[in-house]
Short mmCIF file of C-alpha atoms in Angstrom, two decimals:
data_model
loop_
_atom_site.label_atom_id
_atom_site.label_comp_id
_atom_site.label_asym_id
_atom_site.label_seq_id
_atom_site.Cartn_x
_atom_site.Cartn_y
_atom_site.Cartn_z
CA MET E 8 119.28 89.79 36.50
CA ALA E 9 117.40 92.22 34.28
CA ALA E 10 117.54 90.06 31.10
CA GLN E 11 117.16 86.93 32.36
CA SER E 12 114.12 87.95 35.04
CA ALA E 13 112.31 90.08 32.25
CA ARG E 14 110.30 87.10 31.08
CA HIS E 15 108.97 86.53 34.53
CA THR E 16 105.77 87.52 35.98
CA VAL E 17 105.64 87.67 39.72
CA LEU E 18 102.72 87.98 41.98
CA VAL E 19 103.17 90.43 45.30
CA VAL E 20 99.88 89.69 47.03
CA GLU E 21 100.26 91.89 50.69
CA ASP E 22 97.64 93.98 52.17
CA ASP E 23 100.11 96.66 54.08
CA PRO E 24 100.53 98.77 50.69
CA GLY E 25 104.15 100.19 51.89
CA ILE E 26 105.26 96.39 51.77
CA ARG E 27 103.57 95.92 48.83
CA THR E 28 104.61 98.85 46.74
CA LEU E 29 108.60 98.19 48.09
CA LEU E 30 108.05 94.44 46.77
CA THR E 31 106.73 95.52 43.35
CA SER E 32 109.10 98.73 42.93
CA ALA E 33 111.90 96.01 43.79
CA LEU E 34 111.05 93.30 41.57
CA HIS E 35 110.82 95.62 38.47
CA ALA E 36 113.55 97.50 39.34
CA ALA E 37 115.16 93.82 39.28
CA GLY E 38 113.56 93.07 35.60
CA TYR E 39 110.49 91.12 36.23
CA ARG E 40 107.25 91.99 34.99
CA VAL E 41 105.28 92.71 38.61
CA ALA E 42 101.05 92.12 39.70
CA SER E 43 100.10 93.04 43.17
CA ALA E 44 96.93 91.87 45.06
CA ALA E 45 95.59 92.73 48.57
CA ASN E 46 93.39 90.15 49.99
CA GLY E 47 93.20 86.47 48.80
CA ARG E 48 90.18 87.38 46.53
CA GLU E 49 92.33 89.49 44.41
CA ALA E 50 95.06 86.83 44.69
CA MET E 51 93.15 84.20 43.27
CA PHE E 52 92.07 86.57 40.25
CA GLU E 53 95.58 87.88 39.32
CA THR E 54 96.67 83.95 39.16
CA GLY E 55 94.29 83.36 36.99
CA ARG E 56 94.35 86.75 34.86
CA CYS E 57 98.03 86.77 34.58
CA ARG E 58 99.25 83.41 35.18
CA PRO E 59 102.84 84.54 37.42
CA ALA E 60 105.74 82.21 37.32
CA LEU E 61 105.95 82.81 41.36
CA ILE E 62 103.97 84.02 43.78
CA VAL E 63 105.11 86.51 47.00
CA LEU E 64 101.91 85.48 49.39
CA ASP E 65 101.98 87.23 52.74
CA VAL E 66 100.16 84.76 55.61
CA MET E 67 98.06 86.87 57.04
CA LEU E 68 95.26 88.64 54.64
CA PRO E 69 92.61 90.85 55.01
CA ASP E 70 89.84 88.04 53.78
CA THR E 71 91.57 84.72 54.88
CA ASP E 72 95.02 83.66 55.17
CA GLY E 73 97.87 82.76 52.79
CA PHE E 74 98.10 78.80 53.70
CA ALA E 75 94.45 79.04 52.41
CA VAL E 76 95.17 81.15 49.13
CA THR E 77 97.90 78.31 48.32
CA ARG E 78 95.54 75.33 49.35
CA GLU E 79 92.67 76.83 46.97
CA LEU E 80 95.13 77.29 44.10
CA ARG E 81 96.42 73.46 44.41
CA ALA E 82 93.39 72.49 44.56
CA GLN E 83 92.24 74.08 41.51
CA GLY E 84 95.48 72.31 39.18
CA VAL E 85 97.60 75.27 39.56
CA TYR E 86 100.75 74.43 40.97
CA THR E 87 101.95 78.42 40.63
CA PRO E 88 105.45 78.40 42.91
CA VAL E 89 104.62 79.96 46.24
CA LEU E 90 107.24 82.03 48.78
CA PHE E 91 105.39 83.12 51.70
CA LEU E 92 105.95 86.62 53.73
CA THR E 93 104.62 86.48 57.21
CA ALA E 94 105.96 87.61 60.65
CA ARG E 95 104.92 84.63 62.14
CA THR E 96 108.20 82.70 63.01
CA GLU E 97 106.96 79.62 64.65
CA VAL E 98 108.42 76.85 63.35
CA GLU E 99 105.33 74.84 63.23
CA ASP E 100 103.96 77.77 61.27
CA ARG E 101 106.18 77.46 58.69
CA ILE E 102 106.34 73.63 58.28
CA ILE E 103 101.77 74.42 58.17
CA GLY E 104 102.84 76.87 55.14
CA LEU E 105 104.88 74.68 53.36
CA SER E 106 103.19 71.34 53.77
CA SER E 107 100.20 73.73 52.17
CA GLY E 108 101.84 73.94 48.86
CA GLY E 109 104.56 76.59 49.40
CA ASP E 110 108.10 76.77 48.26
CA ASP E 111 109.38 78.72 50.42
CA TYR E 112 109.19 80.92 53.98
CA VAL E 113 110.04 84.37 54.73
CA THR E 114 110.14 86.10 57.95
CA LYS E 115 109.40 89.83 58.37
CA PRO E 116 111.00 92.35 58.98
CA PHE E 117 113.51 91.65 55.39
CA HIS E 118 115.75 92.84 53.85
CA ILE E 119 114.59 93.52 50.14
CA GLN E 120 117.80 92.06 48.97
CA GLU E 121 117.15 88.53 50.79
CA ILE E 122 113.68 88.11 48.98
CA LEU E 123 115.57 88.88 45.42
CA LEU E 124 117.77 85.85 45.90
CA ARG E 125 114.91 83.68 47.08
CA VAL E 126 112.36 84.21 44.41
CA ARG E 127 115.76 83.52 41.62
CA ALA E 128 116.14 80.80 43.64
CA ILE E 129 113.07 79.38 43.32
CA LEU E 130 112.64 80.43 39.69
CA ARG E 131 116.01 78.12 38.88
CA ARG E 132 114.86 75.35 41.12
CA THR E 133 111.05 74.94 39.64
CA GLY E 134 112.36 75.65 36.03
CA GLY E 135 111.54 78.94 36.03
CA SER E 136 114.75 80.21 34.30
CA PRO E 137 114.53 81.03 30.62
CA SER E 138 117.28 78.75 29.46
CA VAL E 139 115.96 75.21 28.50
CA PRO E 140 118.38 72.25 28.62
CA ALA E 141 118.34 69.49 26.22
CA GLU E 142 115.25 66.79 26.90
CA ARG E 143 116.08 64.65 29.02
CA PRO E 144 114.54 61.18 29.83
CA PRO E 145 111.78 60.36 32.32
CA LEU E 146 113.70 58.61 35.24
CA ARG E 147 112.05 55.06 36.34
CA TYR E 148 112.08 52.73 39.30
CA ALA E 149 109.75 49.99 39.51
CA ASP E 150 106.41 50.79 37.98
CA LEU E 151 107.37 54.90 38.57
CA ALA E 152 107.80 57.03 35.57
CA VAL E 153 109.12 60.72 36.78
CA ASP E 154 109.45 63.38 33.38
CA ARG E 155 111.86 66.27 34.57
CA ASP E 156 110.91 68.32 31.63
CA ARG E 157 107.13 67.94 31.71
CA HIS E 158 106.69 67.62 35.38
CA THR E 159 104.47 65.11 35.34
CA VAL E 160 104.71 61.39 37.26
CA HIS E 161 102.74 57.80 36.61
CA ARG E 162 102.68 55.26 38.67
CA SER E 163 101.32 51.95 37.06
CA GLY E 164 100.23 53.79 34.46
CA GLY E 165 98.15 56.34 36.23
CA PRO E 166 98.71 60.41 37.11
CA VAL E 167 100.08 61.88 39.95
CA GLN E 168 99.59 65.75 40.68
CA LEU E 169 102.63 67.18 42.62
CA SER E 170 103.45 70.27 44.35
CA PRO E 171 106.91 71.73 42.43
CA THR E 172 108.97 70.85 45.82
CA GLU E 173 106.89 67.43 46.20
CA PHE E 174 107.97 67.09 42.36
CA ARG E 175 111.37 67.89 43.51
CA LEU E 176 111.34 65.68 46.50
CA LEU E 177 110.73 62.86 44.29
CA VAL E 178 112.88 63.60 41.99
CA CYS E 179 115.62 63.41 44.67
CA LEU E 180 114.46 59.77 45.92
CA VAL E 181 114.66 58.55 41.95
CA SER E 182 117.84 59.91 40.90
CA HIS E 183 119.07 57.80 44.18
CA PRO E 184 117.31 54.68 44.13
CA GLU E 185 117.62 51.97 46.59
CA LYS E 186 120.59 54.13 48.68
CA VAL E 187 119.61 56.01 51.84
CA LEU E 188 119.55 59.89 51.82
CA GLU E 189 120.03 61.53 55.13
CA LYS E 190 117.73 64.36 55.34
CA ARG E 191 120.25 67.06 55.66
CA GLU E 192 121.31 65.79 51.95
CA ILE E 193 117.54 65.76 50.89
CA LEU E 194 117.24 69.58 52.21
CA GLN E 195 120.36 70.40 50.21
CA GLU E 196 119.53 68.93 46.86
CA VAL E 197 115.50 70.01 46.97
CA TRP E 198 115.81 73.49 49.13
CA GLN E 199 119.58 73.69 48.19
CA TYR E 200 119.81 75.49 51.94
CA GLY E 201 118.86 74.42 55.30
CA PHE E 202 115.68 75.79 57.44
CA ALA E 203 117.17 77.16 60.68
CA GLY E 204 118.86 73.34 60.85
CA ASP E 205 114.69 72.12 60.79
CA THR E 206 115.18 68.89 59.03
CA ARG E 207 111.37 68.42 60.65
CA ILE E 208 110.47 70.27 56.70
CA VAL E 209 111.52 66.57 54.95
CA ASP E 210 109.57 64.46 57.22
CA THR E 211 106.17 66.93 56.42
CA TYR E 212 106.81 66.55 52.82
CA ILE E 213 107.75 62.36 53.04
CA LYS E 214 104.50 62.30 54.25
CA ASN E 215 102.46 63.92 51.67
CA LEU E 216 104.21 62.38 48.97
CA ARG E 217 103.88 59.27 50.31
CA ARG E 218 100.35 59.89 50.47
CA LYS E 219 100.47 60.48 46.77
CA ILE E 220 102.66 58.21 45.44
CA ASP E 221 102.15 54.83 47.73
CA HIS E 222 98.99 54.43 47.70
CA PRO E 223 97.51 51.48 47.15
CA GLY E 224 101.08 50.06 46.97
CA PRO E 225 103.27 48.53 47.34
CA GLN E 226 105.11 50.79 49.38
CA LEU E 227 108.14 52.74 47.62
CA ILE E 228 109.51 55.45 49.87
CA HIS E 229 110.95 53.71 52.87
CA THR E 230 112.02 55.44 56.51
CA VAL E 231 115.00 54.16 57.84
CA ARG E 232 115.41 55.67 61.20
CA GLY E 233 117.48 57.16 62.97
CA VAL E 234 118.97 58.67 59.61
CA GLY E 235 117.00 59.46 56.18
CA TYR E 236 114.77 58.05 53.55
CA CYS E 237 114.79 55.34 50.70
CA LEU E 238 113.37 54.54 47.61
CA ARG E 239 113.14 50.96 47.08
CA LEU E 240 110.68 48.05 46.57
CA PRO E 241 109.38 46.14 49.69
CA ARG E 242 111.76 43.48 51.16
CA GLU E 243 110.71 39.86 51.23
CA GLY E 244 110.81 38.24 54.19
CA PRO E 245 111.18 39.24 57.63
CA ALA E 246 113.77 41.55 58.24
#
């Protein structure tokens, strides 16, 4: 574990000194380089300074909240994966956090081993692994092109900016063109596990993805009511 994670820097943003020390020590022991911050202002500074591979971000900060920090990072074009850490347990809060650009969500109290497993899973999903696979050809459908190695998306030749999770969701859809994917299939492929059986996170991300991919059109991401979603060109004539 230490040999594989030694190249990665994790930024811990937590205002509680005890929790911050616990997380920092555990990540160090797992072989990660670790930076830390106690509030949103420091989080922004440290992100620019050390360019972490992942941010473990407390939602309740003294000067702002983690959702606002993530939105600001995304607005600046910083798509570093974010693992939210919070005492909030409501599903709506979880959906708000993930739709603001986060990649995962752990509630307090937590087991430190769960944090380490989530960190490892996010880095693996988002390309944080130091192993470098052979270059893969872009995925294409209609006027949409998705380059998995360069993490770029183009529609009608123009670039489309996506968060890491939005990008994985699009790859999932483009990898199965014209196939109806159930929401639970998407959860498994994109997030690699379910969110307590709640598939609304898929709906939230599809909404965000449509806003970026299907504007101005033609629409490519279609809802199959009661089932899931499908990437296809609009059908001609009446349904």
